[in-house]
Short mmCIF file of C-alpha atoms in Angstrom, two decimals:
data_model
loop_
_atom_site.label_atom_id
_atom_site.label_comp_id
_atom_site.label_asym_id
_atom_site.label_seq_id
_atom_site.Cartn_x
_atom_site.Cartn_y
_atom_site.Cartn_z
CA UNK A 30 76.24 -36.03 -24.19
CA UNK A 31 79.62 -36.65 -25.84
CA UNK A 32 81.27 -33.82 -27.72
CA UNK A 33 82.44 -35.42 -30.98
CA UNK A 34 85.95 -34.71 -32.17
CA UNK A 35 86.42 -33.05 -35.53
CA UNK A 36 86.28 -35.22 -38.59
CA UNK A 37 89.81 -36.04 -39.76
CA UNK A 38 91.31 -35.58 -36.29
CA UNK A 39 91.73 -39.34 -35.82
CA UNK A 40 90.56 -42.47 -37.57
CA UNK A 41 87.70 -44.38 -35.93
CA UNK A 42 88.93 -47.25 -33.78
CA UNK A 43 87.55 -50.03 -31.64
CA UNK A 44 84.49 -48.88 -29.60
CA UNK A 45 84.64 -45.40 -31.15
CA UNK A 46 81.40 -43.54 -31.70
CA UNK A 47 80.69 -42.49 -35.27
CA UNK A 48 78.24 -39.70 -36.05
CA UNK A 49 76.65 -40.09 -39.47
CA UNK A 50 75.65 -37.00 -41.46
CA UNK A 51 71.98 -36.37 -42.34
CA UNK A 52 72.83 -37.21 -45.96
CA UNK A 53 74.34 -40.50 -44.83
CA UNK A 54 71.25 -41.42 -42.85
CA UNK A 55 69.04 -40.62 -45.82
CA UNK A 56 71.15 -42.92 -47.98
CA UNK A 57 70.94 -45.68 -45.36
CA UNK A 58 67.19 -45.46 -44.88
CA UNK A 59 66.51 -45.14 -48.62
CA UNK A 60 68.43 -48.36 -49.22
CA UNK A 61 67.04 -50.32 -46.28
CA UNK A 62 63.26 -50.64 -46.16
CA UNK A 63 63.55 -52.75 -43.01
CA UNK A 64 65.21 -49.85 -41.18
CA UNK A 65 63.07 -47.08 -42.64
CA UNK A 66 59.96 -48.76 -41.23
CA UNK A 67 61.38 -48.84 -37.70
CA UNK A 68 60.06 -45.86 -35.74
CA UNK A 69 62.92 -45.95 -33.22
CA UNK A 70 65.60 -46.02 -35.89
CA UNK A 71 63.86 -43.16 -37.64
CA UNK A 72 64.61 -41.09 -34.51
CA UNK A 73 68.36 -41.75 -34.69
CA UNK A 74 69.26 -39.05 -37.23
CA UNK A 75 66.70 -36.62 -35.76
CA UNK A 76 68.27 -36.97 -32.30
CA UNK A 77 71.81 -37.01 -33.71
CA UNK A 78 72.61 -40.18 -31.82
CA UNK A 79 75.82 -41.98 -32.79
CA UNK A 80 76.60 -45.39 -34.18
CA UNK A 81 79.61 -47.48 -33.19
CA UNK A 82 82.49 -48.68 -35.35
CA UNK A 83 82.65 -52.46 -35.80
CA UNK A 84 84.94 -54.92 -37.53
CA UNK A 85 84.00 -55.19 -41.21
CA UNK A 86 82.92 -58.47 -42.76
CA UNK A 87 84.84 -59.82 -45.79
CA UNK A 88 81.99 -58.67 -48.05
CA UNK A 89 82.23 -55.11 -46.67
CA UNK A 90 85.47 -54.07 -48.35
CA UNK A 91 84.35 -50.50 -49.00
CA UNK A 92 82.80 -47.98 -46.65
CA UNK A 93 82.69 -47.77 -42.86
CA UNK A 94 81.19 -50.75 -41.05
CA UNK A 95 78.99 -49.45 -38.25
CA UNK A 96 76.44 -50.82 -35.83
CA UNK A 97 74.03 -49.86 -33.14
CA UNK A 98 72.21 -51.93 -30.53
CA UNK A 99 68.57 -51.20 -29.79
CA UNK A 100 67.37 -51.20 -26.15
CA UNK A 101 65.66 -54.18 -24.48
CA UNK A 102 62.25 -52.62 -25.15
CA UNK A 103 63.01 -52.99 -28.87
CA UNK A 104 64.22 -56.57 -28.54
CA UNK A 105 67.93 -55.73 -28.14
CA UNK A 106 68.23 -55.96 -31.91
CA UNK A 107 71.71 -55.26 -33.29
CA UNK A 108 71.64 -53.23 -36.48
CA UNK A 109 74.54 -53.43 -38.95
CA UNK A 110 75.23 -50.52 -41.29
CA UNK A 111 77.80 -49.55 -43.91
CA UNK A 112 78.30 -45.90 -44.86
CA UNK A 113 80.55 -44.04 -47.24
CA UNK A 114 83.42 -42.27 -45.53
CA UNK A 115 82.11 -38.94 -46.86
CA UNK A 116 79.01 -39.46 -44.72
CA UNK A 117 81.00 -39.67 -41.48
CA UNK A 118 80.43 -36.31 -39.81
CA UNK A 119 82.59 -36.85 -36.73
CA UNK A 120 84.12 -39.41 -34.41
CA UNK A 121 84.35 -39.56 -30.61
CA UNK A 122 85.74 -41.85 -27.98
CA UNK A 123 83.23 -43.77 -25.81
CA UNK A 124 81.81 -41.92 -22.79
CA UNK A 125 84.08 -41.60 -19.79
CA UNK A 126 83.06 -43.34 -16.59
CA UNK A 127 82.42 -39.95 -14.99
CA UNK A 128 80.19 -38.83 -17.86
CA UNK A 129 78.10 -41.99 -17.67
CA UNK A 130 77.80 -42.16 -13.87
CA UNK A 131 74.61 -40.09 -13.67
CA UNK A 132 72.83 -42.56 -15.96
CA UNK A 133 73.76 -45.63 -13.90
CA UNK A 134 71.57 -47.20 -11.20
CA UNK A 135 72.35 -45.61 -7.84
CA UNK A 136 73.50 -48.91 -6.36
CA UNK A 137 76.24 -48.93 -9.04
CA UNK A 138 77.65 -45.56 -7.98
CA UNK A 139 80.01 -46.78 -5.20
CA UNK A 140 81.57 -49.30 -7.62
CA UNK A 141 81.92 -46.66 -10.34
CA UNK A 142 83.57 -44.29 -7.88
CA UNK A 143 86.02 -46.98 -6.73
CA UNK A 144 86.92 -47.78 -10.35
CA UNK A 145 87.38 -44.10 -11.10
CA UNK A 146 89.68 -43.66 -8.10
CA UNK A 147 91.66 -46.78 -9.04
CA UNK A 148 92.11 -45.58 -12.61
CA UNK A 149 93.28 -42.19 -11.38
CA UNK A 150 95.92 -43.78 -9.14
CA UNK A 151 97.23 -45.91 -12.02
CA UNK A 152 96.99 -43.15 -14.66
CA UNK A 153 94.52 -45.27 -16.63
CA UNK A 154 91.72 -43.67 -18.62
CA UNK A 155 88.44 -45.46 -17.98
CA UNK A 156 85.51 -45.37 -20.40
CA UNK A 157 82.30 -47.33 -20.78
CA UNK A 158 80.63 -49.11 -23.64
CA UNK A 159 77.66 -51.46 -23.76
CA UNK A 160 74.35 -50.77 -22.02
CA UNK A 161 75.48 -47.94 -19.73
CA UNK A 162 77.18 -46.12 -22.57
CA UNK A 163 74.11 -46.29 -24.79
CA UNK A 164 71.84 -45.20 -21.95
CA UNK A 165 74.04 -42.16 -21.35
CA UNK A 166 74.20 -41.35 -25.07
CA UNK A 167 70.51 -41.67 -25.88
CA UNK A 168 68.59 -41.42 -22.60
CA UNK A 169 66.80 -44.66 -23.55
CA UNK A 170 66.50 -47.52 -21.04
CA UNK A 171 69.33 -49.91 -21.83
CA UNK A 172 70.47 -50.88 -18.31
CA UNK A 173 68.50 -53.67 -16.62
CA UNK A 174 68.88 -55.60 -13.38
CA UNK A 175 70.90 -58.18 -15.30
CA UNK A 176 73.21 -55.75 -17.11
CA UNK A 177 76.98 -55.99 -16.87
CA UNK A 178 79.17 -52.92 -16.57
CA UNK A 179 81.28 -52.85 -19.75
CA UNK A 180 84.45 -50.91 -19.06
CA UNK A 181 87.34 -49.92 -21.31
CA UNK A 182 90.64 -49.36 -19.48
CA UNK A 183 93.08 -47.42 -21.66
CA UNK A 184 96.56 -47.93 -20.23
CA UNK A 185 100.11 -46.75 -20.94
CA UNK A 186 103.28 -48.81 -21.24
CA UNK A 187 104.40 -47.75 -17.77
CA UNK A 188 101.15 -48.95 -16.18
CA UNK A 189 101.52 -51.89 -13.80
CA UNK A 190 98.78 -53.90 -15.50
CA UNK A 191 99.10 -56.96 -13.26
CA UNK A 192 98.53 -54.85 -10.15
CA UNK A 193 95.77 -52.89 -11.83
CA UNK A 194 93.69 -55.91 -12.87
CA UNK A 195 94.16 -57.46 -9.42
CA UNK A 196 92.65 -54.31 -7.93
CA UNK A 197 89.78 -54.40 -10.45
CA UNK A 198 89.06 -58.00 -9.43
CA UNK A 199 89.01 -56.95 -5.78
CA UNK A 200 86.49 -54.20 -6.55
CA UNK A 201 84.27 -56.67 -8.37
CA UNK A 202 83.91 -58.87 -5.29
CA UNK A 203 81.69 -56.20 -3.69
CA UNK A 204 80.04 -54.93 -6.88
CA UNK A 205 76.30 -55.32 -7.50
CA UNK A 206 77.01 -56.10 -11.16
CA UNK A 207 79.50 -58.13 -13.19
CA UNK A 208 82.48 -56.13 -14.44
CA UNK A 209 83.16 -56.94 -18.05
CA UNK A 210 85.44 -55.11 -20.42
CA UNK A 211 88.85 -54.69 -21.94
CA UNK A 212 92.35 -53.39 -21.45
CA UNK A 213 93.37 -51.23 -24.43
CA UNK A 214 96.89 -50.13 -25.28
CA UNK A 215 97.98 -47.03 -27.15
CA UNK A 216 97.93 -48.98 -30.42
CA UNK A 217 94.19 -49.61 -30.06
CA UNK A 218 94.59 -53.35 -29.48
CA UNK A 219 92.57 -54.74 -26.59
CA UNK A 220 92.18 -57.87 -24.48
CA UNK A 221 89.54 -58.94 -22.01
CA UNK A 222 90.73 -57.83 -18.55
CA UNK A 223 89.60 -61.08 -16.97
CA UNK A 224 91.62 -63.13 -19.45
CA UNK A 225 94.70 -61.03 -18.68
CA UNK A 226 94.12 -61.41 -14.95
CA UNK A 227 93.98 -65.21 -15.29
CA UNK A 228 97.71 -65.24 -16.02
CA UNK A 229 97.49 -67.15 -19.29
CA UNK A 230 100.64 -66.90 -21.42
CA UNK A 231 98.78 -66.16 -24.66
CA UNK A 232 96.01 -63.62 -25.03
CA UNK A 233 93.24 -63.20 -27.59
CA UNK A 234 93.96 -59.65 -28.73
CA UNK A 235 91.45 -57.68 -30.78
CA UNK A 236 91.76 -54.60 -32.93
CA UNK A 237 89.39 -53.04 -35.41
CA UNK A 238 91.10 -54.93 -38.24
CA UNK A 239 91.88 -58.36 -36.79
CA UNK A 240 91.95 -60.83 -33.92
CA UNK A 241 95.22 -62.60 -33.07
CA UNK A 242 96.92 -64.57 -30.28
CA UNK A 243 99.80 -62.68 -28.68
CA UNK A 244 102.07 -63.27 -25.71
CA UNK A 245 101.51 -61.06 -22.67
CA UNK A 246 104.70 -59.07 -23.24
CA UNK A 247 103.88 -58.58 -26.94
CA UNK A 248 100.48 -57.21 -26.07
CA UNK A 249 101.77 -54.84 -23.39
CA UNK A 250 104.55 -53.56 -25.69
CA UNK A 251 102.09 -52.72 -28.46
CA UNK A 252 103.29 -55.40 -30.87
CA UNK A 253 99.96 -55.55 -32.66
CA UNK A 254 100.33 -52.00 -33.85
CA UNK A 255 103.77 -52.56 -35.31
#
């Protein structure tokens, strides 16, 4: 289980886990009859499971926009929530690859270990989101035979990104699952690793606040955060 960082230590960013206080959950469930009647969602505050920060819609100008995906057994429903900032108890980064490994299918382990070793050599921090992350956070069955591995590669300016993504692509050729995911810079902006690896001159770069097209050099230099 993730150890959440202290509230106020950093603002929630893309893919961050947000832990809602008991008071916040009561406010959510009191206002949403559709959620209060869901037995699985009723377990969320009792188990102290997190939500995830998402990009707010234009109509969600106030509060924190959050979400959580339910497992395949519950129809893979995606639940959207908005909470007052005072009801955010704590925030944490997504699970590390090493933390999530024990919850992955055993035939995934060699690929996870190769990715972990690659990240270590390149000084890249590797985390997971998507089905494996939620399985590791809740213990519920999210990963199926058709699941992708969603990986977040957090790099530094000195990282040789071109070499790194080429090595990721090489690892995928022998992987039992599809490797999906993003490259994230220090400014919190991210791009799909496969799009970067394609060599395209412009990249679709996402942050918590917006989505823009940037040149490769702009993205790598952290232009979106300036």
